[in-house]
Coordinates of C-alpha atoms in Angstrom, one line a residue:
M1 CA 70.6 98.3 103.7
R2 CA 72.6 101.5 103.1
Q3 CA 76.1 101.7 104.6
Q4 CA 76.3 103.7 107.8
L5 CA 79.3 105.5 109.1
I6 CA 81.0 104.1 112.1
N7 CA 81.4 106.1 115.3
K8 CA 84.1 108.6 115.1
T9 CA 85.3 111.6 117.1
E10 CA 84.6 114.0 114.2
P11 CA 83.1 113.8 110.7
Q12 CA 85.2 111.7 108.5
E13 CA 84.9 110.2 105.0
N14 CA 83.4 106.8 104.7
S15 CA 85.8 104.1 105.9
E16 CA 85.6 102.1 102.7
N17 CA 86.0 104.9 100.3
S18 CA 88.9 106.3 102.3
T19 CA 90.9 103.4 100.8
F20 CA 91.3 105.6 97.7
A21 CA 92.9 108.4 99.8
R22 CA 95.8 106.2 101.1
S23 CA 99.2 107.8 101.8
S24 CA 102.0 108.2 99.4
F25 CA 103.6 105.3 101.2
A26 CA 100.8 102.9 100.0
K27 CA 101.3 104.1 96.4
S28 CA 105.0 104.8 96.3
T29 CA 106.9 103.6 93.3
I30 CA 110.6 103.2 92.4
T31 CA 112.2 106.6 91.6
E32 CA 115.7 107.5 90.5
E33 CA 115.9 110.0 93.4
A34 CA 115.5 107.4 96.1
T35 CA 118.5 106.8 98.3
S36 CA 120.1 103.4 97.9
L37 CA 119.2 100.7 100.4
Q38 CA 122.9 100.6 101.4
S39 CA 122.9 104.3 102.2
L40 CA 119.6 104.0 104.0
L41 CA 121.0 101.4 106.4
F42 CA 124.6 102.7 106.9
D43 CA 124.9 106.4 105.8
S44 CA 124.7 108.6 108.9
K45 CA 124.8 111.8 106.9
I46 CA 121.4 111.6 105.2
S47 CA 118.6 113.9 106.4
K48 CA 115.5 112.8 108.2
H49 CA 113.5 113.6 105.1
D50 CA 115.7 111.4 103.0
W51 CA 115.6 108.6 105.5
T52 CA 111.8 108.7 105.6
E53 CA 111.4 108.8 101.8
G54 CA 114.0 106.0 101.4
L55 CA 112.2 103.9 104.0
K56 CA 108.9 104.4 102.1
H57 CA 110.5 103.4 98.9
H58 CA 112.6 100.4 99.9
S59 CA 110.0 98.9 102.3
K60 CA 107.5 98.9 99.5
T61 CA 109.9 97.5 96.9
L62 CA 111.4 94.8 99.1
T63 CA 108.1 93.7 100.6
N64 CA 106.5 93.5 97.2
Y65 CA 109.1 91.1 96.0
L66 CA 109.4 88.8 99.0
L67 CA 105.8 88.6 100.0
N68 CA 104.8 88.0 96.4
N69 CA 107.3 85.2 96.0
Q70 CA 109.4 87.1 93.4
I71 CA 112.7 85.7 94.6
K72 CA 114.6 86.3 91.3
E73 CA 113.4 89.9 91.2
F74 CA 114.4 90.3 94.8
N75 CA 117.9 88.9 94.1
T76 CA 118.3 91.4 91.2
Y77 CA 117.1 94.2 93.4
L78 CA 119.5 93.2 96.2
Q79 CA 122.5 93.0 93.9
S80 CA 121.6 96.4 92.5
Q81 CA 121.6 97.9 96.0
F82 CA 124.6 95.9 97.5
G83 CA 126.6 95.0 94.4
G84 CA 129.2 97.8 94.8
H85 CA 132.2 98.1 97.0
T86 CA 131.4 97.8 100.7
E87 CA 134.7 98.3 102.4
E88 CA 133.8 102.0 103.2
I89 CA 130.5 101.2 104.9
S90 CA 130.1 103.4 107.9
K91 CA 130.1 101.7 111.3
Q92 CA 127.3 103.9 112.4
G93 CA 123.7 103.7 111.5
L94 CA 122.3 100.2 112.0
A95 CA 125.6 98.4 112.4
G96 CA 125.9 97.3 116.1
L97 CA 122.3 98.2 116.9
D98 CA 120.6 95.9 119.3
Y99 CA 117.6 94.7 117.3
R100 CA 115.9 92.7 120.1
P101 CA 114.2 95.5 122.0
I102 CA 113.0 97.0 118.8
L103 CA 111.5 93.8 117.4
Q104 CA 110.1 93.0 120.8
D105 CA 108.2 96.2 120.8
L106 CA 107.0 96.1 117.2
L107 CA 106.1 92.4 117.3
Q108 CA 104.3 92.8 120.6
T109 CA 102.3 95.6 119.0
A110 CA 101.4 93.2 116.2
I111 CA 100.1 90.8 118.8
L112 CA 98.1 93.6 120.4
I113 CA 96.6 94.5 117.0
E114 CA 95.5 90.9 116.5
H115 CA 94.3 90.6 120.2
S116 CA 92.4 93.9 119.9
T117 CA 90.1 92.3 117.3
I118 CA 89.2 89.2 119.2
P119 CA 87.0 90.6 122.0
P120 CA 85.0 92.8 119.6
Y121 CA 84.3 89.9 117.2
L122 CA 83.4 87.6 120.1
T123 CA 81.1 90.2 121.7
A124 CA 79.2 90.6 118.4
L125 CA 79.0 86.9 118.0
Y126 CA 77.8 86.1 121.5
S127 CA 75.2 88.9 121.3
I128 CA 73.4 87.1 118.5
K129 CA 70.4 85.3 120.0
D130 CA 70.4 81.5 119.6
G131 CA 68.7 80.2 116.5
T132 CA 69.0 83.5 114.6
N133 CA 71.5 84.9 112.0
V134 CA 73.1 81.5 111.5
L135 CA 75.2 82.5 108.5
A136 CA 76.3 85.7 110.0
S137 CA 77.3 83.9 113.2
Q138 CA 79.4 81.4 111.2
I139 CA 81.2 84.2 109.4
I140 CA 82.0 86.1 112.6
R141 CA 83.1 83.0 114.4
S142 CA 85.4 81.9 111.6
V143 CA 87.1 85.3 111.6
A144 CA 87.5 85.4 115.4
V145 CA 89.2 82.0 115.4
E146 CA 91.5 83.0 112.6
E147 CA 92.5 86.2 114.5
M148 CA 93.7 83.9 117.3
L149 CA 95.6 82.0 114.7
H150 CA 97.3 85.2 113.6
M151 CA 98.2 86.1 117.2
I152 CA 99.8 82.6 117.6
M153 CA 101.8 82.9 114.4
V154 CA 103.2 86.3 115.4
C155 CA 104.3 84.5 118.6
N156 CA 106.0 82.0 116.4
V157 CA 107.9 84.8 114.7
M158 CA 109.0 86.2 118.1
N159 CA 110.2 82.9 119.3
A160 CA 112.1 82.4 116.1
V161 CA 114.1 85.5 116.8
N162 CA 114.6 84.4 120.4
I163 CA 112.2 86.9 122.0
Q164 CA 109.6 85.6 124.4
P165 CA 106.1 86.7 123.4
S166 CA 103.6 87.8 126.0
V167 CA 99.8 87.6 125.6
N168 CA 98.4 87.3 129.1
Q169 CA 99.7 90.2 131.2
P170 CA 97.8 93.4 131.9
Q171 CA 99.9 95.3 129.4
N172 CA 98.8 92.9 126.7
Y173 CA 95.1 93.7 127.2
P174 CA 93.3 96.1 124.8
T175 CA 91.3 98.8 126.6
Y176 CA 88.0 99.7 124.8
P177 CA 87.2 101.9 123.1
M178 CA 90.6 102.2 121.4
K179 CA 92.3 103.1 118.2
L180 CA 94.5 100.5 116.6
P181 CA 98.2 101.6 116.9
M182 CA 98.3 103.0 113.4
N183 CA 97.2 106.1 111.5
V184 CA 93.5 105.3 111.6
D185 CA 90.5 107.5 112.2
F186 CA 88.1 105.1 113.9
Y187 CA 87.6 103.5 117.3
V188 CA 87.3 99.8 118.0
G189 CA 85.0 98.8 120.8
L190 CA 82.8 96.1 122.4
E191 CA 79.3 96.4 120.8
T192 CA 76.4 94.2 120.1
F193 CA 75.8 92.7 116.6
S194 CA 74.6 95.6 114.5
P195 CA 75.3 97.5 111.3
N196 CA 77.6 99.8 113.3
S197 CA 79.7 97.0 114.8
I198 CA 80.0 95.2 111.4
S199 CA 81.0 98.4 109.6
T200 CA 83.8 98.8 112.3
F201 CA 84.9 95.3 111.5
I202 CA 85.0 96.2 107.8
A203 CA 87.2 99.2 108.7
I204 CA 89.6 97.0 110.8
E205 CA 90.1 94.6 107.9
S206 CA 90.3 97.3 105.2
P207 CA 92.7 96.3 102.4
T208 CA 95.8 98.2 101.4
N209 CA 95.0 98.3 97.7
P210 CA 92.1 100.3 96.5
T211 CA 91.0 97.8 93.8
V212 CA 90.5 94.1 93.6
K213 CA 89.9 91.5 90.9
A214 CA 86.2 91.2 90.3
P215 CA 84.7 87.7 90.8
K216 CA 83.9 86.1 87.4
Y217 CA 80.3 86.3 86.5
I218 CA 78.7 83.1 85.4
P219 CA 75.0 83.4 84.7
Q220 CA 72.7 81.1 86.7
I221 CA 75.6 79.8 88.8
E222 CA 74.6 78.2 92.0
T223 CA 75.7 80.6 94.8
S224 CA 77.9 79.1 97.5
T225 CA 77.8 80.2 101.1
S226 CA 80.8 79.4 101.4
F227 CA 115.0 111.3 97.7
S228 CA 116.7 115.0 97.5
R229 CA 119.9 115.0 99.4
G230 CA 119.9 117.0 102.6
V231 CA 122.7 118.9 104.4
A232 CA 125.4 116.5 105.6
Q233 CA 125.1 115.8 109.3
E234 CA 125.7 112.9 111.7
N235 CA 122.4 111.2 112.3
N236 CA 121.1 107.8 113.3
F237 CA 117.4 107.5 112.5
W238 CA 117.3 103.8 113.2
T239 CA 115.8 104.0 116.7
L240 CA 112.6 102.5 118.0
E241 CA 111.1 105.9 118.4
N242 CA 111.7 106.9 114.8
M243 CA 110.7 103.5 113.5
K244 CA 107.4 103.5 115.4
N245 CA 106.8 107.1 114.5
F246 CA 107.1 106.3 110.8
M247 CA 104.5 103.6 111.2
M248 CA 102.1 105.9 113.1
K249 CA 102.3 108.5 110.4
N250 CA 102.4 106.3 107.3
V251 CA 100.6 103.1 108.1
H252 CA 96.8 103.0 107.6
T253 CA 95.9 99.3 107.5
I254 CA 96.9 96.1 109.3
G255 CA 98.3 94.9 106.0
E256 CA 100.6 98.0 105.8
Y257 CA 101.7 97.4 109.4
Y258 CA 102.9 93.9 108.5
D259 CA 104.6 95.2 105.3
V260 CA 106.7 97.7 107.3
L261 CA 107.3 95.2 110.1
F262 CA 108.5 92.7 107.6
F263 CA 110.9 95.2 106.1
Y264 CA 112.3 95.9 109.5
I265 CA 112.9 92.2 110.1
V266 CA 114.7 91.9 106.8
V267 CA 116.8 94.9 107.6
F268 CA 118.0 93.4 110.9
Q269 CA 118.7 90.1 109.1
I270 CA 120.8 92.0 106.5
I271 CA 122.8 93.7 109.4
A272 CA 123.3 90.3 111.1
Y273 CA 124.6 88.8 107.9
Y274 CA 127.0 91.8 107.4
E275 CA 128.3 91.7 110.9
K276 CA 129.0 88.0 110.6
N277 CA 130.5 87.9 107.1
G278 CA 131.9 91.4 106.6
K279 CA 130.0 91.8 103.4
L280 CA 126.4 92.5 102.3
P281 CA 124.1 89.7 101.1
Q282 CA 123.6 89.3 97.4
N283 CA 120.6 86.9 97.3
F284 CA 117.8 85.4 99.3
E285 CA 119.6 82.2 100.0
E286 CA 122.3 84.1 101.8
L287 CA 119.8 86.0 103.8
N288 CA 117.3 83.3 104.6
K289 CA 118.8 81.4 107.5
G290 CA 120.9 82.1 110.6
G291 CA 121.3 85.7 111.6
I292 CA 118.6 86.8 113.9
F293 CA 116.8 83.5 113.8
T294 CA 118.4 81.9 116.9
G295 CA 115.2 80.8 118.7
N296 CA 114.4 77.4 120.2
P297 CA 112.5 75.3 117.6
A298 CA 110.7 73.5 120.4
K299 CA 108.7 76.7 121.1
Q300 CA 107.2 76.8 117.7
I301 CA 103.4 76.0 117.4
R302 CA 103.0 73.7 114.5
P303 CA 99.9 72.9 112.3
E304 CA 99.2 69.6 113.9
Q305 CA 98.8 71.4 117.3
Y306 CA 96.1 73.8 116.2
Y307 CA 92.8 72.8 114.8
G308 CA 90.7 75.9 115.3
S309 CA 90.7 77.4 111.8
G310 CA 90.6 76.8 108.1
G311 CA 93.8 78.9 107.9
K312 CA 97.3 77.5 107.9
L313 CA 99.6 77.7 110.9
H314 CA 103.2 78.2 109.9
P315 CA 106.2 77.5 112.2
V316 CA 109.2 79.8 111.7
D317 CA 112.9 79.0 111.8
A318 CA 114.1 81.3 109.0
L319 CA 113.0 84.3 106.9
E320 CA 111.0 82.1 104.6
G321 CA 108.8 81.2 107.6
V322 CA 108.1 84.9 108.3
I323 CA 107.1 85.3 104.7
L324 CA 104.6 82.4 105.0
V325 CA 103.2 83.8 108.3
F326 CA 102.7 87.4 106.9
Q327 CA 101.3 86.1 103.7
E328 CA 98.7 84.1 105.6
I329 CA 97.8 86.9 108.0
K330 CA 97.5 89.5 105.1
G331 CA 95.7 87.0 102.8
Q332 CA 93.1 86.1 105.4
G333 CA 92.5 89.8 106.4
E334 CA 92.4 91.6 103.1
G335 CA 92.7 89.0 100.3
A336 CA 95.6 87.4 98.4
D337 CA 96.9 88.3 95.0
D338 CA 94.5 91.3 94.7
S339 CA 91.5 89.0 95.0
I340 CA 88.6 88.8 97.4
F341 CA 89.8 85.4 98.5
D342 CA 92.3 84.5 101.2
V343 CA 94.2 82.2 98.9
D344 CA 94.6 82.0 95.1
A345 CA 91.2 80.7 94.2
S346 CA 92.4 79.6 90.8
Q347 CA 94.6 77.0 92.5
F348 CA 92.6 76.2 95.6
E349 CA 89.0 76.6 94.3
E350 CA 87.4 74.2 96.7
G351 CA 89.2 75.6 99.8
A352 CA 89.1 79.2 99.0
E353 CA 87.4 81.5 101.5
L354 CA 86.7 85.1 101.3
A355 CA 89.2 87.4 103.2
H356 CA 87.8 88.9 106.4
Y357 CA 87.1 92.3 104.9
F358 CA 84.8 90.7 102.3
R359 CA 83.2 88.3 104.6
F360 CA 82.1 91.2 106.8
K361 CA 80.9 93.1 103.8
E362 CA 78.6 90.2 102.9
V363 CA 77.0 90.5 106.4
F364 CA 76.7 94.2 106.2
H365 CA 75.1 94.3 102.8
E366 CA 73.1 91.1 103.4
H367 CA 74.3 89.5 100.1
F368 CA 77.1 87.1 99.1
Y369 CA 79.8 87.9 96.6
V370 CA 79.9 84.7 94.6
G371 CA 77.4 84.6 91.8
G372 CA 77.0 88.3 91.5
D373 CA 77.5 90.4 88.3
Y374 CA 80.3 92.9 88.9
R375 CA 80.8 93.9 85.3
P376 CA 79.2 97.3 85.8
F377 CA 81.8 98.1 88.5
T378 CA 84.9 96.8 86.7
D379 CA 87.5 98.5 84.5
E380 CA 89.1 97.1 81.3
K381 CA 91.5 95.0 83.5
G382 CA 88.7 93.4 85.4
M383 CA 89.5 95.4 88.6
M384 CA 86.7 96.9 90.8
P385 CA 86.9 99.2 93.8
V386 CA 87.1 97.3 97.1
A387 CA 84.1 99.3 98.2
T388 CA 82.0 97.5 95.7
P389 CA 79.1 95.9 97.6
P390 CA 78.3 92.2 97.2
V391 CA 75.4 91.6 94.8
G392 CA 75.1 87.8 94.8
K393 CA 72.5 85.7 96.5
P394 CA 70.8 87.3 99.6
L395 CA 72.3 86.6 103.0
P396 CA 69.4 86.9 105.5
V397 CA 70.2 89.1 108.5
D398 CA 67.9 90.0 111.3
W399 CA 69.6 93.0 113.0
S400 CA 67.0 93.0 115.8
A401 CA 67.9 89.5 116.9
A402 CA 70.7 90.6 119.2
Y403 CA 70.9 91.6 122.8
P404 CA 70.9 95.4 123.4
M405 CA 74.3 95.3 125.2
K406 CA 75.8 98.5 126.6
P407 CA 78.7 99.5 124.4
N408 CA 82.2 99.1 126.1
P409 CA 80.9 98.0 129.5
K410 CA 83.2 97.9 132.6
I411 CA 82.9 95.9 135.8
S412 CA 82.5 99.3 137.5
D413 CA 79.2 99.8 135.6
Y414 CA 77.8 96.8 137.6
K415 CA 78.6 98.0 141.1
A416 CA 74.9 98.5 142.0
N417 CA 74.3 94.8 141.2
P418 CA 76.7 92.5 143.1
A419 CA 75.5 89.4 141.1
L420 CA 76.4 91.1 137.8
V421 CA 79.8 92.0 139.2
E422 CA 80.5 88.4 140.0
Q423 CA 79.3 87.2 136.6
G424 CA 81.5 89.8 134.9
K425 CA 84.5 88.7 136.9
A426 CA 83.8 85.1 136.2
F427 CA 83.8 85.8 132.4
N428 CA 87.0 87.7 132.7
A429 CA 88.6 84.8 134.6
T430 CA 87.7 82.4 131.8
Y431 CA 89.1 84.7 129.2
K432 CA 92.3 84.9 131.2
K433 CA 92.5 81.1 131.2
L434 CA 92.2 81.2 127.4
L435 CA 95.1 83.6 127.2
D436 CA 97.1 81.6 129.8
A437 CA 96.7 78.5 127.6
I438 CA 98.1 80.4 124.6
Q439 CA 101.0 81.7 126.8
A440 CA 101.8 78.3 128.0
A441 CA 101.9 77.0 124.5
V442 CA 104.2 79.7 123.1
E443 CA 106.5 79.0 126.1
G444 CA 107.0 75.5 124.8
N445 CA 104.0 73.6 126.2
A446 CA 102.0 73.2 123.0
E447 CA 99.7 70.6 124.6
E448 CA 98.0 73.5 126.4
L449 CA 96.9 75.1 123.2
P450 CA 93.7 73.2 122.5
K451 CA 92.3 74.5 125.8
S452 CA 92.2 78.0 124.2
I453 CA 89.5 76.9 121.7
M454 CA 87.6 75.2 124.5
Y455 CA 87.6 78.4 126.6
M456 CA 86.5 80.4 123.6
Y457 CA 83.4 78.4 123.3
A458 CA 82.9 78.2 127.1
L459 CA 82.8 82.0 127.2
K460 CA 79.5 82.0 125.2
E461 CA 77.3 80.8 128.0
Q462 CA 78.8 83.3 130.4
A463 CA 78.5 86.1 127.9
I464 CA 74.8 85.3 127.3
G465 CA 74.3 85.3 131.0
L466 CA 75.4 88.9 131.2
M467 CA 73.8 90.1 128.0
S468 CA 70.4 88.8 128.9
Q469 CA 70.2 91.0 132.0
P470 CA 68.9 94.6 131.8
L471 CA 71.4 97.1 133.1
D472 CA 69.1 100.2 132.7
S473 CA 66.1 101.2 130.7
Q474 CA 68.1 101.2 127.4
Y475 CA 70.9 98.6 127.7
N476 CA 71.7 95.2 129.0
A477 CA 75.0 94.1 130.6
G478 CA 77.8 92.5 128.7
P479 CA 81.3 91.0 128.9
T480 CA 84.0 93.5 129.6
F481 CA 87.2 91.6 128.7
E482 CA 89.1 93.3 131.5
Y483 CA 92.2 91.9 133.2
P484 CA 91.0 90.1 136.4
S485 CA 91.4 92.4 139.4
N486 CA 91.8 89.4 141.8

């Protein structure tokens, strides 16, 4: 089946091919003109342009080193940036800035991003009629559960920096249709299982890099399902407004959001080290522990307390924990080490799964990746465009075997049918219980967490009860995922 464009407000380029038109942020490289990291953090006389370009440069550089486990290279980089005299460092800029409200906002936004994907994935999953599209259902279910894992791990990061996360209040609820809080050109909504909904999921999980390592082709293999200086002026650009505005203008994918968020976390850890020691850190060991990581370890959700996914749940008590969390989230979403897998398949061959983006592409194109011949798509380095479709064994999909649910329904759509209103409210009450269980867990009651998985599956019967009832001549009803009104 040919790829179809997802719903957009105006004509746009294909969501997969747009990966090749990423911003300069995504492709930025080290340049001699870039302001030093020390100046970026402390110099109050740089221009807004220099601040922005320096942020692009250093967020990319620092993130590449730490999220790719290049600690020696990071230490060399840090010494090159902070190795000079520091006694004349300005007391303005970031020094003395209260990082907590900034990280609270940015990390809560990360939670909202993860949360925003769960209802759409569950809606598509529950809309598939029982006994049909078994493989597609397994793929969507696995991704939905892993998105919950991501949300919980972001909560771990918040608790590690002593900021209480929130997942179950009205302001934590996505409102559909919606754009993710980044520079994207598509809307996310609640839709039935269809080529359109799956192509939206592909757009959500779109990788940052435009190319990926092509799977090795083995004939007859059995396919598995498995900066210029500006005019001197007194400025402080390190404000929540400016930091968020940078993300809204320069961040195009979830992976990029986590890259910049990680850079901000490291920046605040650098400042905390400087304020305590009167000097700038010279290596990762000095930067890793203490500083902003003052949270209660008892609030950390640990691997033995969560069994809902093939992914790994990482507790956080230092910067190294944040690295593991963000590696896991990015790897599961867009692939690890420039591969289509969520881990390094060469080391974990038996446990390697495709990243979310590539799992959804398998469903959309009705073929698996593994076992396909991608040599016609690859360059001399074995890299192929991420938009390359899977060409392995067929993955049977029956697009007609799904309930014709009204897109983005609201309880108010059911006012002519009191029974539907009550069913819709009952579903929303169950979903609230799921979020309440997660909230209780991240407040230190980890024993409540297993209930969230129970509620996720309990929602299916209620969703089917709604989606099997006609709403009008064209559509059936469906779950609304709205905050309970009473």
